[in-house]
mmCIF file of C-alpha atoms in Angstrom:
data_model
loop_
_atom_site.group_PDB
_atom_site.id
_atom_site.type_symbol
_atom_site.label_atom_id
_atom_site.label_comp_id
_atom_site.label_asym_id
_atom_site.label_seq_id
_atom_site.Cartn_x
_atom_site.Cartn_y
_atom_site.Cartn_z
ATOM 1 C CA MET A 1 2.847 9.908 48.183
ATOM 2 C CA ALA A 2 2.831 12.476 45.206
ATOM 3 C CA GLU A 3 -0.231 13.092 43.297
ATOM 4 C CA MET A 4 -0.532 11.141 40.113
ATOM 5 C CA ILE A 5 -0.071 13.274 37.191
ATOM 6 C CA PHE A 6 -0.926 12.029 33.598
ATOM 7 C CA GLY A 7 0.322 13.539 30.313
ATOM 8 C CA GLY A 8 -0.440 13.371 26.700
ATOM 9 C CA ILE A 9 1.145 14.822 23.625
ATOM 10 C CA GLU A 10 -0.545 15.213 20.262
ATOM 11 C CA GLY A 11 2.108 15.803 17.630
ATOM 12 C CA GLY A 12 1.704 16.786 14.123
ATOM 13 C CA ALA A 13 3.926 17.608 11.101
ATOM 14 C CA THR A 14 3.735 21.416 11.991
ATOM 15 C CA HIS A 15 3.246 21.910 15.726
ATOM 16 C CA SER A 16 2.568 19.788 18.964
ATOM 17 C CA THR A 17 0.474 20.273 22.123
ATOM 18 C CA VAL A 18 1.210 18.701 25.559
ATOM 19 C CA ALA A 19 -1.278 18.528 28.560
ATOM 20 C CA LEU A 20 -1.009 17.423 31.957
ATOM 21 C CA PHE A 21 -3.935 16.097 34.169
ATOM 22 C CA ASP A 22 -4.453 15.134 37.802
ATOM 23 C CA SER A 23 -5.964 11.902 38.878
ATOM 24 C CA LYS A 24 -9.382 13.424 39.022
ATOM 25 C CA GLY A 25 -9.171 14.207 35.338
ATOM 26 C CA THR A 26 -8.729 18.048 35.871
ATOM 27 C CA ARG A 27 -6.432 19.580 33.181
ATOM 28 C CA LEU A 28 -3.546 21.220 35.062
ATOM 29 C CA VAL A 29 -1.777 22.798 31.914
ATOM 30 C CA GLU A 30 -1.736 22.860 28.110
ATOM 31 C CA LEU A 31 1.258 24.257 26.112
ATOM 32 C CA SER A 32 2.159 24.277 22.463
ATOM 33 C CA GLY A 33 5.346 23.273 20.973
ATOM 34 C CA PRO A 34 7.093 22.242 17.739
ATOM 35 C CA ASN A 35 6.861 19.455 15.234
ATOM 36 C CA THR A 36 7.571 16.122 16.661
ATOM 37 C CA ASN A 37 7.457 13.875 13.676
ATOM 38 C CA HIS A 38 10.634 11.825 14.051
ATOM 39 C CA TRP A 39 10.627 11.028 10.160
ATOM 40 C CA ALA A 40 10.996 14.595 9.623
ATOM 41 C CA ILE A 41 13.456 15.631 12.466
ATOM 42 C CA GLY A 42 15.128 12.648 13.317
ATOM 43 C CA MET A 43 14.550 10.117 16.405
ATOM 44 C CA GLU A 44 16.924 11.791 19.019
ATOM 45 C CA GLU A 45 15.684 15.434 18.221
ATOM 46 C CA CYS A 46 12.145 14.046 18.517
ATOM 47 C CA GLN A 47 12.921 12.562 22.010
ATOM 48 C CA ARG A 48 14.462 15.841 23.071
ATOM 49 C CA ARG A 49 11.435 18.001 21.931
ATOM 50 C CA ILE A 50 9.081 15.524 23.954
ATOM 51 C CA ALA A 51 11.196 15.846 26.954
ATOM 52 C CA ALA A 52 11.466 19.543 26.773
ATOM 53 C CA MET A 53 7.895 19.935 26.380
ATOM 54 C CA VAL A 54 6.752 17.664 29.276
ATOM 55 C CA ASN A 55 9.289 19.394 31.400
ATOM 56 C CA ASP A 56 8.184 22.764 30.638
ATOM 57 C CA ALA A 57 4.625 21.659 31.427
ATOM 58 C CA LYS A 58 5.743 20.052 34.681
ATOM 59 C CA ALA A 59 7.476 23.491 35.651
ATOM 60 C CA GLN A 60 4.317 25.528 34.845
ATOM 61 C CA VAL A 61 2.392 23.460 37.621
ATOM 62 C CA GLY A 62 5.012 23.054 39.980
ATOM 63 C CA VAL A 63 5.790 19.312 39.640
ATOM 64 C CA PRO A 64 9.582 18.767 39.714
ATOM 65 C CA ALA A 65 11.477 17.418 36.608
ATOM 66 C CA SER A 66 12.495 14.472 38.734
ATOM 67 C CA GLN A 67 9.063 13.272 39.437
ATOM 68 C CA PRO A 68 8.001 10.907 36.734
ATOM 69 C CA LEU A 69 4.455 11.330 35.309
ATOM 70 C CA ALA A 70 2.307 8.207 36.036
ATOM 71 C CA ALA A 71 1.973 7.711 32.140
ATOM 72 C CA LEU A 72 2.643 9.674 29.077
ATOM 73 C CA GLY A 73 0.515 9.054 25.930
ATOM 74 C CA LEU A 74 2.333 10.123 22.899
ATOM 75 C CA SER A 75 0.095 10.485 19.800
ATOM 76 C CA LEU A 76 2.298 11.670 17.007
ATOM 77 C CA SER A 77 2.434 11.995 13.316
ATOM 78 C CA GLY A 78 4.711 9.313 11.940
ATOM 79 C CA CYS A 79 4.112 6.785 14.887
ATOM 80 C CA GLU A 80 2.471 4.075 12.785
ATOM 81 C CA GLN A 81 5.282 1.276 13.187
ATOM 82 C CA GLU A 82 5.501 -0.741 16.074
ATOM 83 C CA GLU A 83 9.252 -1.086 15.723
ATOM 84 C CA SER A 84 9.989 2.663 15.479
ATOM 85 C CA ASN A 85 7.503 3.384 18.155
ATOM 86 C CA ARG A 86 9.432 0.882 20.428
ATOM 87 C CA LEU A 87 12.662 2.731 19.700
ATOM 88 C CA LEU A 88 11.169 6.193 20.469
ATOM 89 C CA GLN A 89 9.856 4.824 23.974
ATOM 90 C CA GLU A 90 13.196 3.029 24.668
ATOM 91 C CA GLY A 91 15.291 6.338 23.767
ATOM 92 C CA LEU A 92 13.024 8.278 26.191
ATOM 93 C CA GLU A 93 13.422 5.667 28.908
ATOM 94 C CA GLN A 94 17.121 5.706 28.710
ATOM 95 C CA ARG A 95 17.949 9.529 27.802
ATOM 96 C CA TYR A 96 15.098 10.861 30.164
ATOM 97 C CA PRO A 97 14.480 8.238 33.001
ATOM 98 C CA THR A 98 12.516 10.812 35.204
ATOM 99 C CA LEU A 99 10.157 11.934 32.384
ATOM 100 C CA SER A 100 7.422 9.208 32.900
ATOM 101 C CA SER A 101 6.855 5.749 34.526
ATOM 102 C CA SER A 102 5.101 4.264 31.475
ATOM 103 C CA TYR A 103 4.479 5.363 27.945
ATOM 104 C CA VAL A 104 1.956 4.667 25.046
ATOM 105 C CA VAL A 105 3.198 5.649 21.665
ATOM 106 C CA CYS A 106 0.897 5.603 18.656
ATOM 107 C CA SER A 107 -0.320 7.500 15.566
ATOM 108 C CA ASP A 108 -1.889 10.888 15.927
ATOM 109 C CA THR A 109 -4.997 9.291 14.515
ATOM 110 C CA LEU A 110 -5.664 7.216 17.753
ATOM 111 C CA GLY A 111 -5.360 10.240 19.984
ATOM 112 C CA ALA A 112 -7.926 12.306 17.986
ATOM 113 C CA ILE A 113 -10.316 9.245 18.182
ATOM 114 C CA ALA A 114 -9.696 8.826 22.081
ATOM 115 C CA SER A 115 -10.286 12.477 22.557
ATOM 116 C CA ALA A 116 -14.044 12.115 21.276
ATOM 117 C CA SER A 117 -15.101 8.521 21.896
ATOM 118 C CA GLU A 118 -14.495 5.479 24.216
ATOM 119 C CA GLY A 119 -16.151 3.248 21.723
ATOM 120 C CA GLY A 120 -14.155 4.080 18.496
ATOM 121 C CA GLY A 121 -14.870 5.504 15.246
ATOM 122 C CA ILE A 122 -13.133 7.093 12.252
ATOM 123 C CA VAL A 123 -10.615 9.906 12.309
ATOM 124 C CA ILE A 124 -9.564 11.780 9.002
ATOM 125 C CA ILE A 125 -6.762 14.114 9.489
ATOM 126 C CA SER A 126 -6.231 16.813 6.819
ATOM 127 C CA GLY A 127 -3.811 19.453 7.890
ATOM 128 C CA THR A 128 -0.248 19.742 6.196
ATOM 129 C CA GLY A 129 -0.543 15.962 5.564
ATOM 130 C CA SER A 130 -3.440 13.495 5.648
ATOM 131 C CA ASN A 131 -4.316 10.175 7.289
ATOM 132 C CA ALA A 132 -7.470 8.254 7.974
ATOM 133 C CA LEU A 133 -7.961 5.437 10.441
ATOM 134 C CA LEU A 134 -10.793 3.354 11.944
ATOM 135 C CA LEU A 135 -10.914 2.022 15.325
ATOM 136 C CA ASN A 136 -13.582 -0.377 16.026
ATOM 137 C CA PRO A 137 -15.037 -1.058 19.732
ATOM 138 C CA ASP A 138 -13.229 -4.422 19.803
ATOM 139 C CA GLY A 139 -9.902 -2.626 19.233
ATOM 140 C CA THR A 140 -9.276 -3.902 15.667
ATOM 141 C CA GLU A 141 -8.143 -1.258 13.193
ATOM 142 C CA ALA A 142 -8.221 -0.125 9.491
ATOM 143 C CA ARG A 143 -6.310 2.396 7.957
ATOM 144 C CA CYS A 144 -5.840 4.625 4.644
ATOM 145 C CA GLY A 145 -3.359 7.103 3.768
ATOM 146 C CA GLY A 146 -0.869 8.505 6.193
ATOM 147 C CA TRP A 147 2.091 7.698 3.979
ATOM 148 C CA GLY A 148 3.665 11.242 3.505
ATOM 149 C CA HIS A 149 4.000 13.725 0.642
ATOM 150 C CA MET A 150 6.137 11.458 -1.390
ATOM 151 C CA VAL A 151 3.492 8.731 -1.372
ATOM 152 C CA GLY A 152 0.088 10.217 -0.682
ATOM 153 C CA ASP A 153 -1.195 12.976 1.617
ATOM 154 C CA GLU A 154 -4.313 13.100 -0.505
ATOM 155 C CA GLY A 155 -6.865 15.585 0.274
ATOM 156 C CA SER A 156 -4.375 17.750 2.599
ATOM 157 C CA ALA A 157 -3.296 21.341 2.497
ATOM 158 C CA PHE A 158 0.041 20.134 0.796
ATOM 159 C CA TRP A 159 -1.859 17.949 -1.866
ATOM 160 C CA ILE A 160 -4.035 20.735 -2.757
ATOM 161 C CA SER A 161 -0.941 23.188 -3.024
ATOM 162 C CA HIS A 162 1.116 20.456 -4.884
ATOM 163 C CA LYS A 163 -2.076 19.849 -7.156
ATOM 164 C CA ALA A 164 -2.022 23.724 -7.970
ATOM 165 C CA VAL A 165 1.669 24.004 -8.528
ATOM 166 C CA CYS A 166 1.824 20.868 -10.761
ATOM 167 C CA GLY A 167 -1.152 22.005 -12.875
ATOM 168 C CA ILE A 168 0.592 25.340 -13.501
ATOM 169 C CA TYR A 169 3.715 23.566 -14.912
ATOM 170 C CA HIS A 170 1.639 21.174 -16.970
ATOM 171 C CA GLU A 171 -0.727 23.953 -18.400
ATOM 172 C CA GLN A 172 2.232 26.021 -19.449
ATOM 173 C CA ASP A 173 3.952 22.991 -20.928
ATOM 174 C CA ASN A 174 0.518 22.351 -23.009
ATOM 175 C CA PHE A 175 0.648 18.974 -21.484
ATOM 176 C CA THR A 176 -2.674 19.185 -19.443
ATOM 177 C CA LYS A 177 -5.198 21.922 -18.929
ATOM 178 C CA PHE A 178 -7.095 23.113 -15.890
ATOM 179 C CA PRO A 179 -10.969 23.138 -15.966
ATOM 180 C CA TYR A 180 -10.886 26.930 -15.352
ATOM 181 C CA PRO A 181 -8.847 29.727 -16.127
ATOM 182 C CA SER A 182 -5.587 29.776 -13.969
ATOM 183 C CA ASP A 183 -4.557 33.496 -13.959
ATOM 184 C CA THR A 184 -5.500 33.903 -10.522
ATOM 185 C CA LEU A 185 -3.975 30.812 -9.305
ATOM 186 C CA PHE A 186 -0.607 31.595 -10.934
ATOM 187 C CA SER A 187 -0.539 35.001 -9.235
ATOM 188 C CA LEU A 188 -1.258 33.334 -5.939
ATOM 189 C CA VAL A 189 1.562 30.882 -6.533
ATOM 190 C CA LYS A 190 4.039 33.717 -7.090
ATOM 191 C CA ALA A 191 3.133 35.884 -4.411
ATOM 192 C CA HIS A 192 3.195 32.752 -1.883
ATOM 193 C CA PHE A 193 6.698 31.862 -3.061
ATOM 194 C CA GLY A 194 8.015 35.273 -3.812
ATOM 195 C CA VAL A 195 9.051 34.368 -7.485
ATOM 196 C CA GLU A 196 8.350 35.878 -10.702
ATOM 197 C CA ASP A 197 8.136 32.759 -13.029
ATOM 198 C CA ARG A 198 7.929 28.952 -12.825
ATOM 199 C CA PHE A 199 11.694 28.722 -13.167
ATOM 200 C CA ALA A 200 12.399 30.638 -10.008
ATOM 201 C CA LEU A 201 9.635 28.351 -8.372
ATOM 202 C CA LEU A 202 11.797 25.159 -8.686
ATOM 203 C CA GLY A 203 14.095 26.339 -5.852
ATOM 204 C CA HIS A 204 11.007 26.036 -3.641
ATOM 205 C CA VAL A 205 10.266 22.502 -4.956
ATOM 206 C CA TYR A 206 13.728 21.303 -4.626
ATOM 207 C CA ASP A 207 16.583 22.812 -2.713
ATOM 208 C CA LYS A 208 14.524 25.094 -0.737
ATOM 209 C CA PHE A 209 11.564 22.797 -0.260
ATOM 210 C CA SER A 210 9.731 22.926 3.009
ATOM 211 C CA LYS A 211 6.540 21.016 3.270
ATOM 212 C CA SER A 212 4.862 23.341 5.967
ATOM 213 C CA HIS A 213 5.555 26.435 3.636
ATOM 214 C CA PHE A 214 4.680 24.530 0.446
ATOM 215 C CA ALA A 215 1.164 23.626 2.255
ATOM 216 C CA GLY A 216 0.753 27.189 3.178
ATOM 217 C CA LEU A 217 -0.154 28.096 -0.303
ATOM 218 C CA CYS A 218 -3.556 26.484 0.516
ATOM 219 C CA LYS A 219 -4.670 29.216 2.607
ATOM 220 C CA ARG A 220 -4.468 31.609 -0.282
ATOM 221 C CA ILE A 221 -6.201 29.292 -2.501
ATOM 222 C CA ALA A 222 -9.176 29.000 0.064
ATOM 223 C CA ASP A 223 -9.418 32.778 0.145
ATOM 224 C CA ALA A 224 -9.443 32.911 -3.546
ATOM 225 C CA ALA A 225 -12.031 30.198 -3.697
ATOM 226 C CA ARG A 226 -14.314 32.192 -1.251
ATOM 227 C CA ALA A 227 -13.854 35.249 -3.515
ATOM 228 C CA GLY A 228 -15.192 33.406 -6.276
ATOM 229 C CA ASP A 229 -12.258 31.938 -8.244
ATOM 230 C CA LYS A 230 -13.857 28.935 -10.172
ATOM 231 C CA LEU A 231 -10.290 27.102 -10.480
ATOM 232 C CA CYS A 232 -9.562 27.484 -6.646
ATOM 233 C CA GLN A 233 -13.036 26.174 -5.911
ATOM 234 C CA TRP A 234 -12.439 23.102 -8.084
ATOM 235 C CA LEU A 235 -9.023 22.410 -6.142
ATOM 236 C CA PHE A 236 -11.126 22.371 -2.903
ATOM 237 C CA SER A 237 -13.909 20.082 -4.479
ATOM 238 C CA GLU A 238 -11.285 17.845 -5.606
ATOM 239 C CA ALA A 239 -9.991 17.497 -2.023
ATOM 240 C CA GLY A 240 -13.672 17.151 -0.580
ATOM 241 C CA LYS A 241 -14.000 14.038 -2.844
ATOM 242 C CA VAL A 242 -10.814 12.473 -1.906
ATOM 243 C CA LEU A 243 -11.536 12.882 1.732
ATOM 244 C CA ALA A 244 -14.918 11.049 1.247
ATOM 245 C CA GLU A 245 -12.931 8.257 -0.542
ATOM 246 C CA TYR A 246 -11.066 7.599 2.600
ATOM 247 C CA ILE A 247 -14.336 6.807 4.254
ATOM 248 C CA GLN A 248 -15.359 4.654 1.514
ATOM 249 C CA ALA A 249 -12.104 2.706 1.716
ATOM 250 C CA LEU A 250 -12.879 2.010 5.399
ATOM 251 C CA VAL A 251 -16.541 1.061 5.048
ATOM 252 C CA PRO A 252 -15.787 -2.652 4.592
ATOM 253 C CA SER A 253 -14.049 -2.936 7.857
ATOM 254 C CA ILE A 254 -16.563 -1.042 10.037
ATOM 255 C CA HIS A 255 -17.733 -3.213 12.868
ATOM 256 C CA ALA A 256 -21.378 -3.723 13.080
ATOM 257 C CA SER A 257 -21.730 -2.286 16.724
ATOM 258 C CA LEU A 258 -20.268 1.028 15.538
ATOM 259 C CA LEU A 259 -22.834 1.240 12.794
ATOM 260 C CA ARG A 260 -25.466 1.450 15.599
ATOM 261 C CA ALA A 261 -23.855 4.444 17.316
ATOM 262 C CA PRO A 262 -26.268 7.277 17.798
ATOM 263 C CA GLY A 263 -26.056 9.667 15.066
ATOM 264 C CA GLY A 264 -24.151 7.019 12.984
ATOM 265 C CA VAL A 265 -20.454 6.287 12.898
ATOM 266 C CA PRO A 266 -18.450 9.252 14.461
ATOM 267 C CA VAL A 267 -15.913 10.736 12.149
ATOM 268 C CA VAL A 268 -13.542 12.880 13.909
ATOM 269 C CA CYS A 269 -12.167 15.633 11.404
ATOM 270 C CA VAL A 270 -8.877 17.036 12.292
ATOM 271 C CA GLY A 271 -6.764 19.656 10.647
ATOM 272 C CA SER A 272 -6.737 23.039 8.999
ATOM 273 C CA VAL A 273 -8.249 21.893 5.730
ATOM 274 C CA TRP A 274 -11.476 21.001 7.455
ATOM 275 C CA LYS A 275 -11.892 24.722 8.411
ATOM 276 C CA SER A 276 -12.902 25.068 4.618
ATOM 277 C CA TRP A 277 -15.902 22.712 4.925
ATOM 278 C CA ASP A 278 -17.960 25.158 3.051
ATOM 279 C CA LEU A 279 -15.679 24.475 0.067
ATOM 280 C CA LEU A 280 -15.370 20.806 0.583
ATOM 281 C CA HIS A 281 -19.077 20.084 1.340
ATOM 282 C CA ASP A 282 -20.736 19.566 -2.081
ATOM 283 C CA ALA A 283 -18.152 17.411 -3.608
ATOM 284 C CA PHE A 284 -17.714 15.357 -0.138
ATOM 285 C CA VAL A 285 -21.363 14.621 0.037
ATOM 286 C CA ALA A 286 -21.762 13.810 -3.690
ATOM 287 C CA GLN A 287 -18.963 11.268 -3.397
ATOM 288 C CA LEU A 288 -20.340 9.619 -0.263
ATOM 289 C CA ARG A 289 -23.833 9.353 -1.935
ATOM 290 C CA HIS A 290 -23.177 8.574 -5.487
ATOM 291 C CA GLY A 291 -19.405 7.754 -5.995
ATOM 292 C CA GLN A 292 -17.748 4.475 -5.993
ATOM 293 C CA GLY A 293 -14.683 4.355 -3.632
ATOM 294 C CA ARG A 294 -11.289 3.468 -5.321
ATOM 295 C CA GLY A 295 -11.093 0.305 -3.583
ATOM 296 C CA ASN A 296 -14.661 -0.439 -2.532
ATOM 297 C CA GLN A 297 -15.239 -3.044 -5.126
ATOM 298 C CA LYS A 298 -18.132 -4.513 -3.241
ATOM 299 C CA GLY A 299 -19.993 -1.165 -3.557
ATOM 300 C CA LEU A 300 -20.998 -1.143 -0.143
ATOM 301 C CA ALA A 301 -23.214 1.908 0.996
ATOM 302 C CA VAL A 302 -21.661 4.319 3.281
ATOM 303 C CA PRO A 303 -23.671 4.207 6.604
ATOM 304 C CA ASP A 304 -24.988 7.095 8.685
ATOM 305 C CA LEU A 305 -22.074 9.417 9.848
ATOM 306 C CA SER A 306 -21.451 12.164 12.448
ATOM 307 C CA LEU A 307 -18.711 14.516 11.565
ATOM 308 C CA LEU A 308 -16.959 15.918 14.544
ATOM 309 C CA SER A 309 -14.655 18.930 15.079
ATOM 310 C CA LEU A 310 -12.401 18.596 18.374
ATOM 311 C CA THR A 311 -12.918 21.575 20.581
ATOM 312 C CA ASN A 312 -10.162 20.479 22.732
ATOM 313 C CA SER A 313 -6.665 19.165 21.720
ATOM 314 C CA GLY A 314 -5.969 15.706 20.870
ATOM 315 C CA ALA A 315 -3.540 15.649 23.844
ATOM 316 C CA ILE A 316 -6.560 14.693 26.030
ATOM 317 C CA GLY A 317 -7.022 11.558 24.001
ATOM 318 C CA ALA A 318 -3.290 10.758 24.342
ATOM 319 C CA THR A 319 -3.599 11.240 27.957
ATOM 320 C CA MET A 320 -6.514 8.838 28.393
ATOM 321 C CA LEU A 321 -4.706 6.258 26.121
ATOM 322 C CA GLY A 322 -1.928 6.456 28.654
ATOM 323 C CA ALA A 323 -4.168 6.044 31.643
ATOM 324 C CA LYS A 324 -6.022 3.192 30.007
ATOM 325 C CA ASN A 325 -2.827 1.339 29.591
ATOM 326 C CA LEU A 326 -2.242 1.600 33.329
ATOM 327 C CA LYS A 327 -6.034 0.460 33.774
ATOM 328 C CA PHE A 328 -6.394 3.498 35.597
ATOM 329 C CA PRO A 329 -9.969 5.094 35.419
ATOM 330 C CA LEU A 330 -9.112 8.548 34.562
ATOM 331 C CA PRO A 331 -12.375 10.587 34.303
ATOM 332 C CA CYS A 332 -13.100 12.268 30.968
ATOM 333 C CA ASP A 333 -16.308 13.890 29.693
ATOM 334 C CA TYR A 334 -15.982 12.972 26.309
ATOM 335 C CA SER A 335 -19.144 15.100 24.796
ATOM 336 C CA ALA A 336 -17.151 18.277 26.131
ATOM 337 C CA ASN A 337 -14.346 17.697 23.582
ATOM 338 C CA TYR A 338 -16.145 17.899 20.237
ATOM 339 C CA ASN A 339 -18.975 19.537 18.145
ATOM 340 C CA VAL A 340 -21.076 17.832 15.543
ATOM 341 C CA PHE A 341 -20.820 20.053 12.380
ATOM 342 C CA TYR A 342 -22.473 17.747 9.790
ATOM 343 C CA GLN A 343 -24.683 14.690 9.938
ATOM 344 C CA TYR A 344 -24.688 12.379 6.759
ATOM 345 C CA LYS A 345 -27.957 10.016 6.642
ATOM 346 C CA ARG A 346 -27.761 7.262 4.176
ATOM 347 C CA GLY A 347 -30.683 7.360 1.624
ATOM 348 C CA SER A 348 -31.567 11.048 2.603
ATOM 349 C CA THR A 349 -32.435 13.339 -0.180
ATOM 350 C CA THR A 350 -31.286 16.291 1.766
ATOM 351 C CA ASN A 351 -27.760 17.540 2.445
ATOM 352 C CA GLY A 352 -27.958 16.711 6.028
ATOM 353 C CA THR A 353 -27.338 19.255 8.853
ATOM 354 C CA THR A 354 -24.537 21.499 9.654
#
């Protein structure tokens, strides 16, 4: 009998990662791949990319393409609806019958949590886009965000960049004003998009629009913030506040047993914006400690939290979800998959630990 091989894909709006594991929980291979959000690229193209990534990974470890994986977990951006998830799975089964014997299709948020904890927690994704999800130990869920750039993406790289560009237009129209001088920011915008004025910029807002390229402006804003520009620092403080509001929105749904977790509720922080924690920190903590969440009308206090950064790919969590669906006890040392980079303690007068 062939060795049971388990696989998982973590798929974002910009890139994806596939990993394969043997039945002892040993990672055999991990490869990077393209965007696998079916809303952005279409269902058939998403399926094609998934199959290509998995077959590339199989080839790397000498597994024939004709040998199905025991299970494939797909933790993908855009996979929040049961109906579209079902269509994605059925398409893979029909078009690529030897890819895998079983599937789990879910949001990229679930894969991130499953990489760090068996008992649930919160995940906040803030990369190109944003999303937040609470998974309780009993399997119940609550979510906030994840609706894409046309509806939300608050606190993401796209949101920060969009807020900067919109503010430039509004300020030059004498419609609204930034709280700080915008000369540096406007220079960053022009340099990033290769334009000389706001009229030429419209091409990148409409007919040449690319969400990932638009979001790339955020890196320049972060660099300028660290160099001391007040407006760029303010943009990141606004993002820090919004990311904290995601947690406040989820507080009423947190299960009592999760509140008793050592170190508080685990919050897995995924995405490039979290690399600028130094720029988010003050506003994030102030919002948790003193702010009223937009939907938290009961005024519930935020419990103790541990903010975690994954040290390994969310493809691990996707793989674990696939194995769990088969009721196969795939070994995993969860503590090896994350670092704690901040602890928030309710009622503390300090800023916590980093």
